[in-house]
Short mmCIF file of C-alpha atoms and ligand atoms in Angstrom, two decimals:
data_model
loop_
_atom_site.label_atom_id
_atom_site.label_comp_id
_atom_site.label_asym_id
_atom_site.label_seq_id
_atom_site.Cartn_x
_atom_site.Cartn_y
_atom_site.Cartn_z
CA MET A 274 -121.17 77.97 75.14
CA PHE A 275 -120.08 74.58 73.80
CA ASN A 276 -120.14 75.89 70.23
CA PHE A 277 -118.08 78.90 71.17
CA PHE A 278 -115.26 76.76 72.53
CA SER A 279 -115.26 74.26 69.70
CA LYS A 280 -115.01 77.14 67.20
CA ARG A 281 -112.02 78.58 69.06
CA GLU A 282 -110.27 75.22 69.09
CA LYS A 283 -110.47 75.05 65.31
CA GLU A 284 -108.80 78.41 64.68
CA ASN A 285 -105.69 78.13 62.55
CA PHE A 286 -103.62 80.07 60.03
CA SER A 287 -105.14 78.56 56.91
CA PHE A 288 -106.44 82.02 55.95
CA LEU A 289 -102.82 83.04 55.21
CA LYS A 290 -101.97 79.82 53.34
CA THR A 291 -98.22 80.56 53.02
CA ASP A 292 -95.61 81.59 55.54
CA ILE A 293 -92.75 83.40 53.79
CA HIS A 294 -90.03 83.76 56.40
CA SER A 295 -88.45 81.09 58.60
CA HIS A 296 -85.20 79.31 59.43
CA THR A 297 -86.14 75.65 59.28
CA ILE A 298 -83.24 74.13 57.33
CA PHE A 299 -80.74 72.66 59.76
CA GLY A 300 -77.02 73.28 59.46
CA LEU A 301 -77.17 76.70 57.80
CA ASP A 302 -77.82 79.42 60.34
CA ASP A 303 -79.22 80.18 63.80
CA GLY A 304 -82.47 78.35 63.06
CA ALA A 305 -83.13 74.59 63.26
CA LYS A 306 -80.25 72.86 65.05
CA ASP A 307 -80.56 69.43 63.49
CA ALA A 308 -82.75 67.30 61.23
CA GLU A 309 -85.12 66.42 64.05
CA HIS A 310 -85.62 70.09 64.87
CA SER A 311 -86.30 70.90 61.20
CA LEU A 312 -88.99 68.23 61.15
CA LYS A 313 -90.52 69.45 64.38
CA LEU A 314 -90.72 73.11 63.28
CA ILE A 315 -92.12 72.36 59.85
CA SER A 316 -94.70 69.87 61.07
CA SER A 317 -95.80 72.41 63.71
CA MET A 318 -96.50 74.92 60.95
CA ALA A 319 -98.47 72.32 59.00
CA SER A 320 -100.53 71.49 62.08
CA ALA A 321 -101.20 75.21 62.60
CA GLY A 322 -102.92 75.37 59.21
CA PHE A 323 -100.21 76.62 56.86
CA THR A 324 -100.36 74.82 53.53
CA SER A 325 -97.08 76.22 52.18
CA LEU A 326 -93.83 77.24 53.77
CA VAL A 327 -91.13 79.27 52.07
CA THR A 328 -88.14 78.99 54.33
CA THR A 329 -85.41 81.64 54.25
CA PRO A 330 -81.93 80.78 55.58
CA HIS A 331 -79.71 83.75 56.29
CA VAL A 332 -77.22 84.77 53.62
CA HIS A 333 -74.93 86.99 55.61
CA SER A 334 -71.34 87.28 54.43
CA ASP A 335 -69.97 87.84 57.97
CA PHE A 336 -71.90 85.28 60.03
CA TYR A 337 -73.69 82.86 57.66
CA PRO A 338 -71.83 82.88 54.34
CA ASN A 339 -74.34 80.54 52.71
CA THR A 340 -74.35 80.07 48.96
CA ARG A 341 -77.20 79.24 46.62
CA ASP A 342 -75.83 75.72 46.07
CA GLY A 343 -75.15 75.13 49.77
CA ILE A 344 -78.70 76.13 50.65
CA LEU A 345 -80.22 73.93 47.95
CA THR A 346 -78.18 70.92 49.10
CA GLN A 347 -79.44 71.22 52.69
CA TYR A 348 -82.96 72.03 51.49
CA ASN A 349 -83.11 68.76 49.56
CA LYS A 350 -82.14 66.84 52.69
CA VAL A 351 -85.00 68.45 54.64
CA LYS A 352 -87.44 67.94 51.78
CA LYS A 353 -86.59 64.20 51.79
CA ILE A 354 -87.23 64.04 55.54
CA LEU A 355 -90.65 65.66 55.04
CA GLU A 356 -91.49 63.12 52.34
CA ASP A 357 -90.32 60.22 54.52
CA HIS A 358 -92.62 61.44 57.31
CA SER A 359 -95.51 62.27 54.98
CA ILE A 360 -95.71 65.88 56.16
CA ASN A 361 -98.39 67.50 54.08
CA ILE A 362 -97.05 70.96 53.26
CA LYS A 363 -95.56 72.62 50.17
CA TYR A 364 -91.97 73.42 51.07
CA ARG A 365 -89.66 75.76 49.20
CA THR A 366 -86.46 77.55 50.02
CA ALA A 367 -85.59 81.15 49.32
CA ALA A 368 -83.14 83.12 51.48
CA GLU A 369 -83.02 86.17 53.70
CA TYR A 370 -80.25 88.32 52.28
CA MET A 371 -78.45 90.71 54.61
CA ILE A 372 -77.86 94.01 52.82
CA ASN A 373 -74.15 94.61 53.38
CA ASP A 374 -70.98 94.73 51.28
CA GLY A 375 -71.26 90.99 50.64
CA PHE A 376 -74.71 91.47 49.17
CA MET A 377 -73.44 94.28 46.93
CA GLN A 378 -70.83 91.83 45.67
CA LEU A 379 -73.55 89.31 44.85
CA LEU A 380 -75.34 92.02 42.87
CA GLU A 381 -72.15 92.81 41.02
CA ASP A 382 -71.61 89.12 40.30
CA LYS A 383 -75.14 88.88 38.83
CA GLU A 384 -76.16 86.31 41.44
CA ASP A 385 -79.21 84.22 40.63
CA PHE A 386 -81.09 85.07 43.84
CA LEU A 387 -83.29 82.52 45.56
CA THR A 388 -86.77 84.02 45.41
CA VAL A 389 -89.75 83.66 47.74
CA TYR A 390 -91.89 83.27 44.61
CA LYS A 391 -91.75 84.77 41.14
CA ASN A 392 -89.17 87.60 41.33
CA TYR A 393 -89.64 88.51 45.02
CA VAL A 394 -86.47 88.58 47.13
CA LEU A 395 -86.42 88.82 50.94
CA VAL A 396 -83.80 91.21 52.36
CA GLU A 397 -82.91 92.46 55.81
CA MET A 398 -80.64 94.96 57.52
CA SER A 399 -78.72 95.10 60.78
CA TYR A 400 -80.87 96.11 63.77
CA LEU A 401 -78.24 98.68 64.77
CA ALA A 402 -78.35 101.19 61.93
CA GLU A 403 -79.64 101.65 58.42
CA SER A 404 -77.38 99.93 55.94
CA PRO A 405 -75.31 102.43 53.94
CA PHE A 406 -76.00 100.15 50.96
CA LEU A 407 -79.79 100.03 51.39
CA HIS A 408 -80.95 102.42 48.69
CA ASP A 409 -78.36 101.32 46.15
CA ALA A 410 -79.28 97.68 46.80
CA LEU A 411 -83.01 98.35 46.37
CA PHE A 412 -82.31 100.20 43.14
CA GLN A 413 -80.01 97.53 41.70
CA LEU A 414 -82.34 94.68 42.62
CA GLN A 415 -85.21 96.35 40.82
CA ALA A 416 -83.02 97.24 37.85
CA ARG A 417 -82.39 93.48 37.52
CA GLY A 418 -86.11 92.75 37.59
CA TYR A 419 -86.41 91.64 41.22
CA ARG A 420 -88.97 92.93 43.73
CA PRO A 421 -87.42 93.46 47.19
CA ILE A 422 -89.35 92.58 50.34
CA LEU A 423 -87.82 94.07 53.48
CA ALA A 424 -88.12 91.70 56.45
CA HIS A 425 -89.42 92.94 59.82
CA PRO A 426 -89.29 96.74 59.29
CA GLU A 427 -90.89 97.15 62.74
CA ARG A 428 -87.72 95.76 64.33
CA TYR A 429 -85.47 98.54 62.99
CA ASN A 430 -85.52 100.76 66.08
CA PHE A 431 -83.66 103.52 64.24
CA TYR A 432 -86.82 104.13 62.19
CA HIS A 433 -89.19 104.30 65.17
CA GLU A 434 -88.74 108.04 65.61
CA ASP A 435 -88.49 108.59 61.87
CA TYR A 436 -91.68 106.90 60.71
CA ASP A 437 -91.67 108.58 57.31
CA GLN A 438 -88.79 106.30 56.30
CA PHE A 439 -91.27 103.44 55.97
CA ARG A 440 -93.35 105.40 53.47
CA GLN A 441 -90.22 106.36 51.56
CA LEU A 442 -89.17 102.71 51.31
CA LYS A 443 -92.58 101.85 49.87
CA GLU A 444 -92.27 104.72 47.38
CA LYS A 445 -88.92 103.28 46.29
CA GLY A 446 -90.58 99.98 45.43
CA CYS A 447 -89.65 98.10 48.59
CA LEU A 448 -92.39 95.84 49.96
CA LEU A 449 -92.67 95.28 53.70
CA GLN A 450 -93.04 92.04 55.69
CA LEU A 451 -94.41 92.00 59.22
CA ASN A 452 -92.92 89.52 61.66
CA THR A 453 -96.28 88.17 62.76
CA ILE A 454 -95.30 87.65 66.40
CA ALA A 455 -94.37 91.34 66.72
CA ILE A 456 -98.06 92.03 67.41
CA THR A 457 -97.90 89.82 70.52
CA GLY A 458 -95.20 92.02 72.06
CA TYR A 459 -92.58 89.28 71.63
CA TYR A 460 -89.90 91.81 70.59
CA GLY A 461 -90.99 94.49 73.08
CA SER A 462 -93.58 97.23 73.31
CA HIS A 463 -91.91 99.69 70.91
CA VAL A 464 -91.71 97.10 68.17
CA LYS A 465 -95.33 96.14 68.79
CA LYS A 466 -96.44 99.77 68.68
CA THR A 467 -94.66 100.34 65.36
CA ALA A 468 -96.10 97.12 63.92
CA MET A 469 -99.60 98.20 64.93
CA LYS A 470 -99.15 101.59 63.28
CA LEU A 471 -97.79 100.04 60.07
CA LEU A 472 -100.83 97.74 60.03
CA GLU A 473 -103.18 100.63 60.67
CA ASP A 474 -101.59 102.60 57.83
CA GLY A 475 -101.75 99.63 55.47
CA LEU A 476 -98.01 99.69 54.76
CA TYR A 477 -97.36 95.94 55.08
CA ASP A 478 -97.58 93.62 52.11
CA TYR A 479 -96.78 90.25 53.68
CA CYS A 480 -96.40 88.64 57.06
CA GLY A 481 -94.02 85.88 58.13
CA SER A 482 -93.22 83.93 61.27
CA ASP A 483 -89.41 84.39 61.16
CA MET A 484 -89.47 81.15 63.14
CA HIS A 485 -86.05 80.00 64.35
CA HIS A 486 -87.13 77.73 67.22
CA SER A 487 -90.10 76.43 69.18
CA ARG A 488 -90.47 79.57 71.30
CA HIS A 489 -91.24 81.53 68.15
CA PHE A 490 -93.81 78.93 67.19
CA GLU A 491 -95.43 79.11 70.63
CA ALA A 492 -95.67 82.90 70.33
CA LEU A 493 -97.24 82.52 66.91
CA LYS A 494 -99.72 79.96 68.19
CA SER A 495 -100.73 82.29 71.02
CA ILE A 496 -102.30 84.57 68.39
CA LEU A 497 -104.86 81.87 67.68
CA SER A 498 -106.28 82.16 71.17
CA SER A 499 -106.30 85.95 71.17
CA GLY A 500 -109.53 86.99 69.49
CA LYS A 501 -108.39 90.57 68.95
CA LEU A 502 -105.01 89.80 67.32
CA LEU A 503 -106.46 87.06 65.17
CA ARG A 504 -109.23 89.34 63.93
CA LEU A 505 -106.62 91.97 63.11
CA LEU A 506 -104.59 89.53 60.98
CA LYS A 507 -107.66 88.11 59.28
CA ALA A 508 -108.93 91.55 58.33
CA TYR A 509 -105.62 92.72 56.83
CA PRO A 510 -105.09 92.17 53.08
CA PHE A 511 -101.77 90.31 53.31
CA ARG A 512 -100.55 89.12 49.94
CA ASN A 513 -99.45 85.78 51.40
CA LYS A 514 -102.60 84.23 49.93
CA GLU A 515 -101.48 84.91 46.35
CA ILE A 516 -98.20 82.99 46.65
CA GLU A 517 -99.21 79.35 46.80
CA ASP A 518 -100.18 79.03 43.15
CA PHE A 519 -96.64 80.01 42.13
CA LEU A 520 -94.80 77.52 44.34
FE1 FE2 B 620 -85.21 85.87 59.55
#
């Protein structure tokens, strides 16, 4: 019995190595509120076993009109804080690009996109309806040599009754990223059900915390004490493991 408990206490996310989706740079979006909060969120991820963190501030022309330079400036401030506090984690910034008219403008302007690693770019859509620009954006990104990763497909309710859309996205070269806490039911039972089916069908490529605040981290941590959910994640061939060498 003693051994059983000590093994459970040691569970962590080191099997994933890299988290690819979070909002830990203060002053840019609806994630970390200030420098202290950035430090707290990032050190929590390090203590949970992640060895690399690719953080992804929103680039959303309507609500968070962040630019490449603006993101890099804030990123360097957070990186300095991590060094000052000797936080042992590889830390990189990419972005989570909202596919809207502003994103199409960036494509037209030949934007040098911030990548998760290599040529992989994280994109998202509104939760209300499929973006009218989605397919054009996926095509143009790939034509420019980028590989799109669509964030949290399970959260797009408009696809729940039209499951084949997920397969079509994959066929069009779009990779899919699970919001890890979706499997806890954090976003509701329909989102969880869709996430479970996408896992079962092997349609996900990556997972990510999409951590904005401590409540997200607590939900993520709860997976470590749920034998069933943890086994599910450990058994799935997420490509997160391949990223670290390129950071
Ligand atoms: Fe996000």
